[in-house]
Amino acid sequence: MSGRIKNLSAGSASGLIEGENGRRYHFDSWSVLVCDVTYLAVGQLVAFDLEAGSDPNAVNICLQRLHQLPHAERKRKETTLRYLGFDHTMGIRTHRFERPSIGEETEKFAVTADMALFTKHHIGIQEGPALCLHLLMVRLGDAAGETAALKCSLTEEHLLTYLASKPVPGTRPHHKRASQSNTAAANAVSQRSL
């Protein structure tokens, strides 16, 4: 079933939905998909199920993504990307992201990464999602990159740039501490001169 949020309590994320049949249904925050709770707003189009019973509540509530209107080609002011996980096939990981937007279709993105490059350059695989997110944010920052960012790849050049930005271990300037024997000798000399 679908409907629109008619009333929303900001503190508890509960409220009322007016269904497509004109009836109103109460909902609580626990009945909203976790990833959609922060995007709830009065007037938002949602899909939901009804609990069994004489006075059913709305459950399994998720935001409806509308198709983007042709005249809405404007650049988005806010870029909130959500990491969805990865698929691993034959040494290639495809990290998946989405960009939800109220009243518009959720955009999906994929960034592939060759795990052999991570091994070759001694980069931990746990750094993969962050590196892919960074690449995606850079691509989305370019106006022309909107369509190119739907699927892109993390290349060896990107990994080398990342490694070059990290501090090299052992390059910190070290100050030698005077050994205790040198300190004791210096103290003895200074006491004799007194």
mmCIF file with all atom_site columns, C-alpha atoms in Angstrom:
data_model
loop_
_atom_site.group_PDB
_atom_site.id
_atom_site.type_symbol
_atom_site.label_atom_id
_atom_site.label_alt_id
_atom_site.label_comp_id
_atom_site.label_asym_id
_atom_site.label_entity_id
_atom_site.label_seq_id
_atom_site.pdbx_PDB_ins_code
_atom_site.Cartn_x
_atom_site.Cartn_y
_atom_site.Cartn_z
_atom_site.occupancy
_atom_site.B_iso_or_equiv
_atom_site.pdbx_formal_charge
_atom_site.auth_seq_id
_atom_site.auth_comp_id
_atom_site.auth_asym_id
_atom_site.auth_atom_id
_atom_site.pdbx_PDB_model_num
ATOM 1   C CA . MET A 1 1   ? 0.000  0.000   0.000   1.00 0.00 ? 1   MET A CA 1
ATOM 2   C CA . SER A 1 2   ? 1.185  3.586   -0.474  1.00 0.00 ? 2   SER A CA 1
ATOM 3   C CA . GLY A 1 3   ? 0.326  6.924   1.057   1.00 0.00 ? 3   GLY A CA 1
ATOM 4   C CA . ARG A 1 4   ? 1.718  10.200  2.369   1.00 0.00 ? 4   ARG A CA 1
ATOM 5   C CA . ILE A 1 5   ? 2.904  11.190  5.826   1.00 0.00 ? 5   ILE A CA 1
ATOM 6   C CA . LYS A 1 6   ? 0.304  13.587  7.257   1.00 0.00 ? 6   LYS A CA 1
ATOM 7   C CA . ASN A 1 7   ? 1.675  14.090  10.766  1.00 0.00 ? 7   ASN A CA 1
ATOM 8   C CA . LEU A 1 8   ? 5.166  13.480  12.145  1.00 0.00 ? 8   LEU A CA 1
ATOM 9   C CA . SER A 1 9   ? 6.525  13.796  15.671  1.00 0.00 ? 9   SER A CA 1
ATOM 10  C CA . ALA A 1 10  ? 10.106 14.999  15.306  1.00 0.00 ? 10  ALA A CA 1
ATOM 11  C CA . GLY A 1 11  ? 11.237 13.628  18.647  1.00 0.00 ? 11  GLY A CA 1
ATOM 12  C CA . SER A 1 12  ? 10.008 10.067  18.246  1.00 0.00 ? 12  SER A CA 1
ATOM 13  C CA . ALA A 1 13  ? 9.722  9.694   14.426  1.00 0.00 ? 13  ALA A CA 1
ATOM 14  C CA . SER A 1 14  ? 6.154  8.447   14.802  1.00 0.00 ? 14  SER A CA 1
ATOM 15  C CA . GLY A 1 15  ? 3.023  9.855   13.210  1.00 0.00 ? 15  GLY A CA 1
ATOM 16  C CA . LEU A 1 16  ? 0.162  9.308   10.786  1.00 0.00 ? 16  LEU A CA 1
ATOM 17  C CA . ILE A 1 17  ? 0.071  8.171   7.182   1.00 0.00 ? 17  ILE A CA 1
ATOM 18  C CA . GLU A 1 18  ? -2.905 8.843   4.938   1.00 0.00 ? 18  GLU A CA 1
ATOM 19  C CA . GLY A 1 19  ? -3.256 5.814   2.687   1.00 0.00 ? 19  GLY A CA 1
ATOM 20  C CA . GLU A 1 20  ? -4.289 5.875   -0.945  1.00 0.00 ? 20  GLU A CA 1
ATOM 21  C CA . ASN A 1 21  ? -7.722 4.705   0.255   1.00 0.00 ? 21  ASN A CA 1
ATOM 22  C CA . GLY A 1 22  ? -8.152 7.899   2.355   1.00 0.00 ? 22  GLY A CA 1
ATOM 23  C CA . ARG A 1 23  ? -7.800 6.147   5.739   1.00 0.00 ? 23  ARG A CA 1
ATOM 24  C CA . ARG A 1 24  ? -5.192 7.235   8.282   1.00 0.00 ? 24  ARG A CA 1
ATOM 25  C CA . TYR A 1 25  ? -2.791 4.794   9.894   1.00 0.00 ? 25  TYR A CA 1
ATOM 26  C CA . HIS A 1 26  ? -0.549 5.348   12.935  1.00 0.00 ? 26  HIS A CA 1
ATOM 27  C CA . PHE A 1 27  ? 3.114  4.341   12.787  1.00 0.00 ? 27  PHE A CA 1
ATOM 28  C CA . ASP A 1 28  ? 6.052  4.217   15.218  1.00 0.00 ? 28  ASP A CA 1
ATOM 29  C CA . SER A 1 29  ? 9.750  4.719   14.490  1.00 0.00 ? 29  SER A CA 1
ATOM 30  C CA . TRP A 1 30  ? 10.463 0.984   14.790  1.00 0.00 ? 30  TRP A CA 1
ATOM 31  C CA . SER A 1 31  ? 8.164  0.333   11.819  1.00 0.00 ? 31  SER A CA 1
ATOM 32  C CA . VAL A 1 32  ? 10.269 2.526   9.470   1.00 0.00 ? 32  VAL A CA 1
ATOM 33  C CA . LEU A 1 33  ? 13.285 1.112   7.639   1.00 0.00 ? 33  LEU A CA 1
ATOM 34  C CA . VAL A 1 34  ? 16.395 2.217   9.538   1.00 0.00 ? 34  VAL A CA 1
ATOM 35  C CA . CYS A 1 35  ? 18.010 3.810   6.485   1.00 0.00 ? 35  CYS A CA 1
ATOM 36  C CA . ASP A 1 36  ? 14.892 5.925   5.823   1.00 0.00 ? 36  ASP A CA 1
ATOM 37  C CA . VAL A 1 37  ? 14.193 7.317   9.327   1.00 0.00 ? 37  VAL A CA 1
ATOM 38  C CA . THR A 1 38  ? 16.301 10.460  8.851   1.00 0.00 ? 38  THR A CA 1
ATOM 39  C CA . TYR A 1 39  ? 14.551 11.287  5.551   1.00 0.00 ? 39  TYR A CA 1
ATOM 40  C CA . LEU A 1 40  ? 10.973 11.225  6.890   1.00 0.00 ? 40  LEU A CA 1
ATOM 41  C CA . ALA A 1 41  ? 9.021  14.435  6.266   1.00 0.00 ? 41  ALA A CA 1
ATOM 42  C CA . VAL A 1 42  ? 5.390  15.539  6.213   1.00 0.00 ? 42  VAL A CA 1
ATOM 43  C CA . GLY A 1 43  ? 4.055  15.029  2.695   1.00 0.00 ? 43  GLY A CA 1
ATOM 44  C CA . GLN A 1 44  ? 6.649  12.343  1.905   1.00 0.00 ? 44  GLN A CA 1
ATOM 45  C CA . LEU A 1 45  ? 5.337  9.517   -0.277  1.00 0.00 ? 45  LEU A CA 1
ATOM 46  C CA . VAL A 1 46  ? 5.823  6.129   1.432   1.00 0.00 ? 46  VAL A CA 1
ATOM 47  C CA . ALA A 1 47  ? 5.042  2.466   0.856   1.00 0.00 ? 47  ALA A CA 1
ATOM 48  C CA . PHE A 1 48  ? 3.860  0.371   3.807   1.00 0.00 ? 48  PHE A CA 1
ATOM 49  C CA . ASP A 1 49  ? 2.111  -2.770  4.967   1.00 0.00 ? 49  ASP A CA 1
ATOM 50  C CA . LEU A 1 50  ? -0.715 -3.026  7.482   1.00 0.00 ? 50  LEU A CA 1
ATOM 51  C CA . GLU A 1 51  ? -0.664 -4.986  10.726  1.00 0.00 ? 51  GLU A CA 1
ATOM 52  C CA . ALA A 1 52  ? -3.392 -7.564  11.110  1.00 0.00 ? 52  ALA A CA 1
ATOM 53  C CA . GLY A 1 53  ? -6.268 -6.488  13.358  1.00 0.00 ? 53  GLY A CA 1
ATOM 54  C CA . SER A 1 54  ? -9.348 -4.292  13.553  1.00 0.00 ? 54  SER A CA 1
ATOM 55  C CA . ASP A 1 55  ? -7.362 -1.035  13.926  1.00 0.00 ? 55  ASP A CA 1
ATOM 56  C CA . PRO A 1 56  ? -4.164 -1.746  11.961  1.00 0.00 ? 56  PRO A CA 1
ATOM 57  C CA . ASN A 1 57  ? -0.977 0.276   12.236  1.00 0.00 ? 57  ASN A CA 1
ATOM 58  C CA . ALA A 1 58  ? 1.384  0.913   9.332   1.00 0.00 ? 58  ALA A CA 1
ATOM 59  C CA . VAL A 1 59  ? 4.526  -1.272  9.363   1.00 0.00 ? 59  VAL A CA 1
ATOM 60  C CA . ASN A 1 60  ? 7.493  -1.924  7.030   1.00 0.00 ? 60  ASN A CA 1
ATOM 61  C CA . ILE A 1 61  ? 7.471  1.726   5.981   1.00 0.00 ? 61  ILE A CA 1
ATOM 62  C CA . CYS A 1 62  ? 9.935  2.813   3.309   1.00 0.00 ? 62  CYS A CA 1
ATOM 63  C CA . LEU A 1 63  ? 10.266 5.990   1.278   1.00 0.00 ? 63  LEU A CA 1
ATOM 64  C CA . GLN A 1 64  ? 8.974  5.968   -2.274  1.00 0.00 ? 64  GLN A CA 1
ATOM 65  C CA . ARG A 1 65  ? 11.518 7.213   -4.765  1.00 0.00 ? 65  ARG A CA 1
ATOM 66  C CA . LEU A 1 66  ? 9.950  9.291   -7.499  1.00 0.00 ? 66  LEU A CA 1
ATOM 67  C CA . HIS A 1 67  ? 11.554 9.576   -10.907 1.00 0.00 ? 67  HIS A CA 1
ATOM 68  C CA . GLN A 1 68  ? 13.491 12.781  -11.309 1.00 0.00 ? 68  GLN A CA 1
ATOM 69  C CA . LEU A 1 69  ? 11.663 15.391  -13.367 1.00 0.00 ? 69  LEU A CA 1
ATOM 70  C CA . PRO A 1 70  ? 13.374 16.513  -16.604 1.00 0.00 ? 70  PRO A CA 1
ATOM 71  C CA . HIS A 1 71  ? 13.450 20.157  -15.482 1.00 0.00 ? 71  HIS A CA 1
ATOM 72  C CA . ALA A 1 72  ? 15.211 19.146  -12.265 1.00 0.00 ? 72  ALA A CA 1
ATOM 73  C CA . GLU A 1 73  ? 18.623 18.863  -13.899 1.00 0.00 ? 73  GLU A CA 1
ATOM 74  C CA . ARG A 1 74  ? 20.087 21.181  -11.283 1.00 0.00 ? 74  ARG A CA 1
ATOM 75  C CA . LYS A 1 75  ? 23.139 20.140  -9.321  1.00 0.00 ? 75  LYS A CA 1
ATOM 76  C CA . ARG A 1 76  ? 22.277 18.703  -5.926  1.00 0.00 ? 76  ARG A CA 1
ATOM 77  C CA . LYS A 1 77  ? 23.149 20.926  -2.993  1.00 0.00 ? 77  LYS A CA 1
ATOM 78  C CA . GLU A 1 78  ? 23.639 17.996  -0.686  1.00 0.00 ? 78  GLU A CA 1
ATOM 79  C CA . THR A 1 79  ? 25.541 14.815  -1.422  1.00 0.00 ? 79  THR A CA 1
ATOM 80  C CA . THR A 1 80  ? 24.794 12.124  1.127   1.00 0.00 ? 80  THR A CA 1
ATOM 81  C CA . LEU A 1 81  ? 26.136 8.795   0.002   1.00 0.00 ? 81  LEU A CA 1
ATOM 82  C CA . ARG A 1 82  ? 25.201 5.560   1.730   1.00 0.00 ? 82  ARG A CA 1
ATOM 83  C CA . TYR A 1 83  ? 27.519 2.520   1.538   1.00 0.00 ? 83  TYR A CA 1
ATOM 84  C CA . LEU A 1 84  ? 25.531 -0.608  0.678   1.00 0.00 ? 84  LEU A CA 1
ATOM 85  C CA . GLY A 1 85  ? 28.309 -3.218  0.719   1.00 0.00 ? 85  GLY A CA 1
ATOM 86  C CA . PHE A 1 86  ? 30.309 -5.009  -1.929  1.00 0.00 ? 86  PHE A CA 1
ATOM 87  C CA . ASP A 1 87  ? 30.276 -7.960  -4.325  1.00 0.00 ? 87  ASP A CA 1
ATOM 88  C CA . HIS A 1 88  ? 33.480 -9.947  -4.874  1.00 0.00 ? 88  HIS A CA 1
ATOM 89  C CA . THR A 1 89  ? 34.011 -11.783 -8.158  1.00 0.00 ? 89  THR A CA 1
ATOM 90  C CA . MET A 1 90  ? 37.337 -13.124 -9.413  1.00 0.00 ? 90  MET A CA 1
ATOM 91  C CA . GLY A 1 91  ? 39.520 -10.699 -7.463  1.00 0.00 ? 91  GLY A CA 1
ATOM 92  C CA . ILE A 1 92  ? 37.410 -7.623  -8.268  1.00 0.00 ? 92  ILE A CA 1
ATOM 93  C CA . ARG A 1 93  ? 35.324 -5.950  -5.578  1.00 0.00 ? 93  ARG A CA 1
ATOM 94  C CA . THR A 1 94  ? 32.409 -3.829  -6.633  1.00 0.00 ? 94  THR A CA 1
ATOM 95  C CA . HIS A 1 95  ? 31.577 -1.400  -3.831  1.00 0.00 ? 95  HIS A CA 1
ATOM 96  C CA . ARG A 1 96  ? 27.980 -0.172  -4.047  1.00 0.00 ? 96  ARG A CA 1
ATOM 97  C CA . PHE A 1 97  ? 26.700 3.227   -2.931  1.00 0.00 ? 97  PHE A CA 1
ATOM 98  C CA . GLU A 1 98  ? 23.417 5.107   -3.218  1.00 0.00 ? 98  GLU A CA 1
ATOM 99  C CA . ARG A 1 99  ? 22.420 8.738   -2.953  1.00 0.00 ? 99  ARG A CA 1
ATOM 100 C CA . PRO A 1 100 ? 18.878 9.119   -1.584  1.00 0.00 ? 100 PRO A CA 1
ATOM 101 C CA . SER A 1 101 ? 16.983 12.316  -2.169  1.00 0.00 ? 101 SER A CA 1
ATOM 102 C CA . ILE A 1 102 ? 13.507 13.231  -0.963  1.00 0.00 ? 102 ILE A CA 1
ATOM 103 C CA . GLY A 1 103 ? 11.016 13.256  -3.808  1.00 0.00 ? 103 GLY A CA 1
ATOM 104 C CA . GLU A 1 104 ? 13.516 11.994  -6.380  1.00 0.00 ? 104 GLU A CA 1
ATOM 105 C CA . GLU A 1 105 ? 14.713 8.633   -7.557  1.00 0.00 ? 105 GLU A CA 1
ATOM 106 C CA . THR A 1 106 ? 17.570 7.197   -5.492  1.00 0.00 ? 106 THR A CA 1
ATOM 107 C CA . GLU A 1 107 ? 20.746 7.153   -7.552  1.00 0.00 ? 107 GLU A CA 1
ATOM 108 C CA . LYS A 1 108 ? 22.916 4.041   -7.438  1.00 0.00 ? 108 LYS A CA 1
ATOM 109 C CA . PHE A 1 109 ? 26.683 4.002   -7.924  1.00 0.00 ? 109 PHE A CA 1
ATOM 110 C CA . ALA A 1 110 ? 29.282 1.249   -8.233  1.00 0.00 ? 110 ALA A CA 1
ATOM 111 C CA . VAL A 1 111 ? 33.058 1.546   -7.865  1.00 0.00 ? 111 VAL A CA 1
ATOM 112 C CA . THR A 1 112 ? 35.206 -1.448  -8.797  1.00 0.00 ? 112 THR A CA 1
ATOM 113 C CA . ALA A 1 113 ? 38.576 -2.185  -7.226  1.00 0.00 ? 113 ALA A CA 1
ATOM 114 C CA . ASP A 1 114 ? 41.130 -4.831  -8.200  1.00 0.00 ? 114 ASP A CA 1
ATOM 115 C CA . MET A 1 115 ? 42.243 -6.589  -5.000  1.00 0.00 ? 115 MET A CA 1
ATOM 116 C CA . ALA A 1 116 ? 45.581 -7.524  -6.609  1.00 0.00 ? 116 ALA A CA 1
ATOM 117 C CA . LEU A 1 117 ? 46.504 -3.817  -6.600  1.00 0.00 ? 117 LEU A CA 1
ATOM 118 C CA . PHE A 1 118 ? 45.770 -3.628  -2.860  1.00 0.00 ? 118 PHE A CA 1
ATOM 119 C CA . THR A 1 119 ? 48.108 -6.577  -2.264  1.00 0.00 ? 119 THR A CA 1
ATOM 120 C CA . LYS A 1 120 ? 50.779 -5.200  -4.615  1.00 0.00 ? 120 LYS A CA 1
ATOM 121 C CA . HIS A 1 121 ? 50.894 -1.846  -2.797  1.00 0.00 ? 121 HIS A CA 1
ATOM 122 C CA . HIS A 1 122 ? 50.363 -3.239  0.727   1.00 0.00 ? 122 HIS A CA 1
ATOM 123 C CA . ILE A 1 123 ? 47.076 -1.423  1.251   1.00 0.00 ? 123 ILE A CA 1
ATOM 124 C CA . GLY A 1 124 ? 44.604 -3.030  3.651   1.00 0.00 ? 124 GLY A CA 1
ATOM 125 C CA . ILE A 1 125 ? 41.365 -4.199  2.060   1.00 0.00 ? 125 ILE A CA 1
ATOM 126 C CA . GLN A 1 126 ? 39.465 -2.449  4.857   1.00 0.00 ? 126 GLN A CA 1
ATOM 127 C CA . GLU A 1 127 ? 40.562 0.844   3.292   1.00 0.00 ? 127 GLU A CA 1
ATOM 128 C CA . GLY A 1 128 ? 38.739 -0.038  0.041   1.00 0.00 ? 128 GLY A CA 1
ATOM 129 C CA . PRO A 1 129 ? 35.308 1.432   0.873   1.00 0.00 ? 129 PRO A CA 1
ATOM 130 C CA . ALA A 1 130 ? 36.805 4.754   2.015   1.00 0.00 ? 130 ALA A CA 1
ATOM 131 C CA . LEU A 1 131 ? 39.006 5.019   -1.082  1.00 0.00 ? 131 LEU A CA 1
ATOM 132 C CA . CYS A 1 132 ? 36.031 4.225   -3.338  1.00 0.00 ? 132 CYS A CA 1
ATOM 133 C CA . LEU A 1 133 ? 33.886 6.776   -1.505  1.00 0.00 ? 133 LEU A CA 1
ATOM 134 C CA . HIS A 1 134 ? 36.585 9.425   -1.959  1.00 0.00 ? 134 HIS A CA 1
ATOM 135 C CA . LEU A 1 135 ? 36.800 8.685   -5.706  1.00 0.00 ? 135 LEU A CA 1
ATOM 136 C CA . LEU A 1 136 ? 33.020 8.846   -6.000  1.00 0.00 ? 136 LEU A CA 1
ATOM 137 C CA . MET A 1 137 ? 32.829 12.168  -4.136  1.00 0.00 ? 137 MET A CA 1
ATOM 138 C CA . VAL A 1 138 ? 35.466 13.660  -6.447  1.00 0.00 ? 138 VAL A CA 1
ATOM 139 C CA . ARG A 1 139 ? 33.589 12.439  -9.527  1.00 0.00 ? 139 ARG A CA 1
ATOM 140 C CA . LEU A 1 140 ? 30.264 13.758  -8.228  1.00 0.00 ? 140 LEU A CA 1
ATOM 141 C CA . GLY A 1 141 ? 31.883 17.122  -7.508  1.00 0.00 ? 141 GLY A CA 1
ATOM 142 C CA . ASP A 1 142 ? 32.431 17.577  -11.233 1.00 0.00 ? 142 ASP A CA 1
ATOM 143 C CA . ALA A 1 143 ? 29.285 18.707  -13.025 1.00 0.00 ? 143 ALA A CA 1
ATOM 144 C CA . ALA A 1 144 ? 30.239 16.636  -16.073 1.00 0.00 ? 144 ALA A CA 1
ATOM 145 C CA . GLY A 1 145 ? 30.984 13.641  -13.841 1.00 0.00 ? 145 GLY A CA 1
ATOM 146 C CA . GLU A 1 146 ? 27.315 13.072  -12.858 1.00 0.00 ? 146 GLU A CA 1
ATOM 147 C CA . THR A 1 147 ? 26.739 10.362  -15.450 1.00 0.00 ? 147 THR A CA 1
ATOM 148 C CA . ALA A 1 148 ? 30.313 9.054   -15.483 1.00 0.00 ? 148 ALA A CA 1
ATOM 149 C CA . ALA A 1 149 ? 30.151 8.383   -11.749 1.00 0.00 ? 149 ALA A CA 1
ATOM 150 C CA . LEU A 1 150 ? 27.410 5.772   -12.038 1.00 0.00 ? 150 LEU A CA 1
ATOM 151 C CA . LYS A 1 151 ? 30.152 3.174   -12.538 1.00 0.00 ? 151 LYS A CA 1
ATOM 152 C CA . CYS A 1 152 ? 33.845 3.900   -12.151 1.00 0.00 ? 152 CYS A CA 1
ATOM 153 C CA . SER A 1 153 ? 37.036 2.057   -11.198 1.00 0.00 ? 153 SER A CA 1
ATOM 154 C CA . LEU A 1 154 ? 39.692 2.571   -8.570  1.00 0.00 ? 154 LEU A CA 1
ATOM 155 C CA . THR A 1 155 ? 42.927 2.434   -10.595 1.00 0.00 ? 155 THR A CA 1
ATOM 156 C CA . GLU A 1 156 ? 46.567 1.930   -9.697  1.00 0.00 ? 156 GLU A CA 1
ATOM 157 C CA . GLU A 1 157 ? 47.071 5.675   -10.162 1.00 0.00 ? 157 GLU A CA 1
ATOM 158 C CA . HIS A 1 158 ? 44.442 6.374   -7.485  1.00 0.00 ? 158 HIS A CA 1
ATOM 159 C CA . LEU A 1 159 ? 46.149 3.968   -5.072  1.00 0.00 ? 159 LEU A CA 1
ATOM 160 C CA . LEU A 1 160 ? 49.586 5.504   -5.721  1.00 0.00 ? 160 LEU A CA 1
ATOM 161 C CA . THR A 1 161 ? 48.144 8.978   -5.090  1.00 0.00 ? 161 THR A CA 1
ATOM 162 C CA . TYR A 1 162 ? 46.678 7.696   -1.827  1.00 0.00 ? 162 TYR A CA 1
ATOM 163 C CA . LEU A 1 163 ? 50.022 6.185   -0.780  1.00 0.00 ? 163 LEU A CA 1
ATOM 164 C CA . ALA A 1 164 ? 51.848 9.415   -1.647  1.00 0.00 ? 164 ALA A CA 1
ATOM 165 C CA . SER A 1 165 ? 49.499 11.353  0.629   1.00 0.00 ? 165 SER A CA 1
ATOM 166 C CA . LYS A 1 166 ? 50.279 9.163   3.643   1.00 0.00 ? 166 LYS A CA 1
ATOM 167 C CA . PRO A 1 167 ? 53.219 10.055  5.898   1.00 0.00 ? 167 PRO A CA 1
ATOM 168 C CA . VAL A 1 168 ? 56.210 7.782   5.402   1.00 0.00 ? 168 VAL A CA 1
ATOM 169 C CA . PRO A 1 169 ? 57.001 5.783   8.553   1.00 0.00 ? 169 PRO A CA 1
ATOM 170 C CA . GLY A 1 170 ? 60.243 6.753   10.228  1.00 0.00 ? 170 GLY A CA 1
ATOM 171 C CA . THR A 1 171 ? 60.601 10.190  8.625   1.00 0.00 ? 171 THR A CA 1
ATOM 172 C CA . ARG A 1 172 ? 59.800 12.078  11.804  1.00 0.00 ? 172 ARG A CA 1
ATOM 173 C CA . PRO A 1 173 ? 62.757 14.043  13.081  1.00 0.00 ? 173 PRO A CA 1
ATOM 174 C CA . HIS A 1 174 ? 64.194 12.285  16.104  1.00 0.00 ? 174 HIS A CA 1
ATOM 175 C CA . HIS A 1 175 ? 65.961 14.189  18.849  1.00 0.00 ? 175 HIS A CA 1
ATOM 176 C CA . LYS A 1 176 ? 68.673 12.212  20.555  1.00 0.00 ? 176 LYS A CA 1
ATOM 177 C CA . ARG A 1 177 ? 68.360 12.119  24.236  1.00 0.00 ? 177 ARG A CA 1
ATOM 178 C CA . ALA A 1 178 ? 71.548 12.488  26.175  1.00 0.00 ? 178 ALA A CA 1
ATOM 179 C CA . SER A 1 179 ? 72.507 9.212   27.743  1.00 0.00 ? 179 SER A CA 1
ATOM 180 C CA . GLN A 1 180 ? 72.636 8.993   31.516  1.00 0.00 ? 180 GLN A CA 1
ATOM 181 C CA . SER A 1 181 ? 76.423 8.587   31.528  1.00 0.00 ? 181 SER A CA 1
ATOM 182 C CA . ASN A 1 182 ? 76.880 11.772  29.448  1.00 0.00 ? 182 ASN A CA 1
ATOM 183 C CA . THR A 1 183 ? 74.447 13.644  31.702  1.00 0.00 ? 183 THR A CA 1
ATOM 184 C CA . ALA A 1 184 ? 76.249 12.483  34.853  1.00 0.00 ? 184 ALA A CA 1
ATOM 185 C CA . ALA A 1 185 ? 79.637 13.520  33.418  1.00 0.00 ? 185 ALA A CA 1
ATOM 186 C CA . ALA A 1 186 ? 78.288 16.947  32.466  1.00 0.00 ? 186 ALA A CA 1
ATOM 187 C CA . ASN A 1 187 ? 76.882 17.430  35.976  1.00 0.00 ? 187 ASN A CA 1
ATOM 188 C CA . ALA A 1 188 ? 80.207 16.427  37.543  1.00 0.00 ? 188 ALA A CA 1
ATOM 189 C CA . VAL A 1 189 ? 82.115 18.921  35.382  1.00 0.00 ? 189 VAL A CA 1
ATOM 190 C CA . SER A 1 190 ? 79.712 21.719  36.237  1.00 0.00 ? 190 SER A CA 1
ATOM 191 C CA . GLN A 1 191 ? 79.983 20.982  39.978  1.00 0.00 ? 191 GLN A CA 1
ATOM 192 C CA . ARG A 1 192 ? 83.832 21.056  39.888  1.00 0.00 ? 192 ARG A CA 1
ATOM 193 C CA . SER A 1 193 ? 83.813 24.453  38.281  1.00 0.00 ? 193 SER A CA 1
ATOM 194 C CA . LEU A 1 194 ? 81.764 25.843  41.159  1.00 0.00 ? 194 LEU A CA 1
#
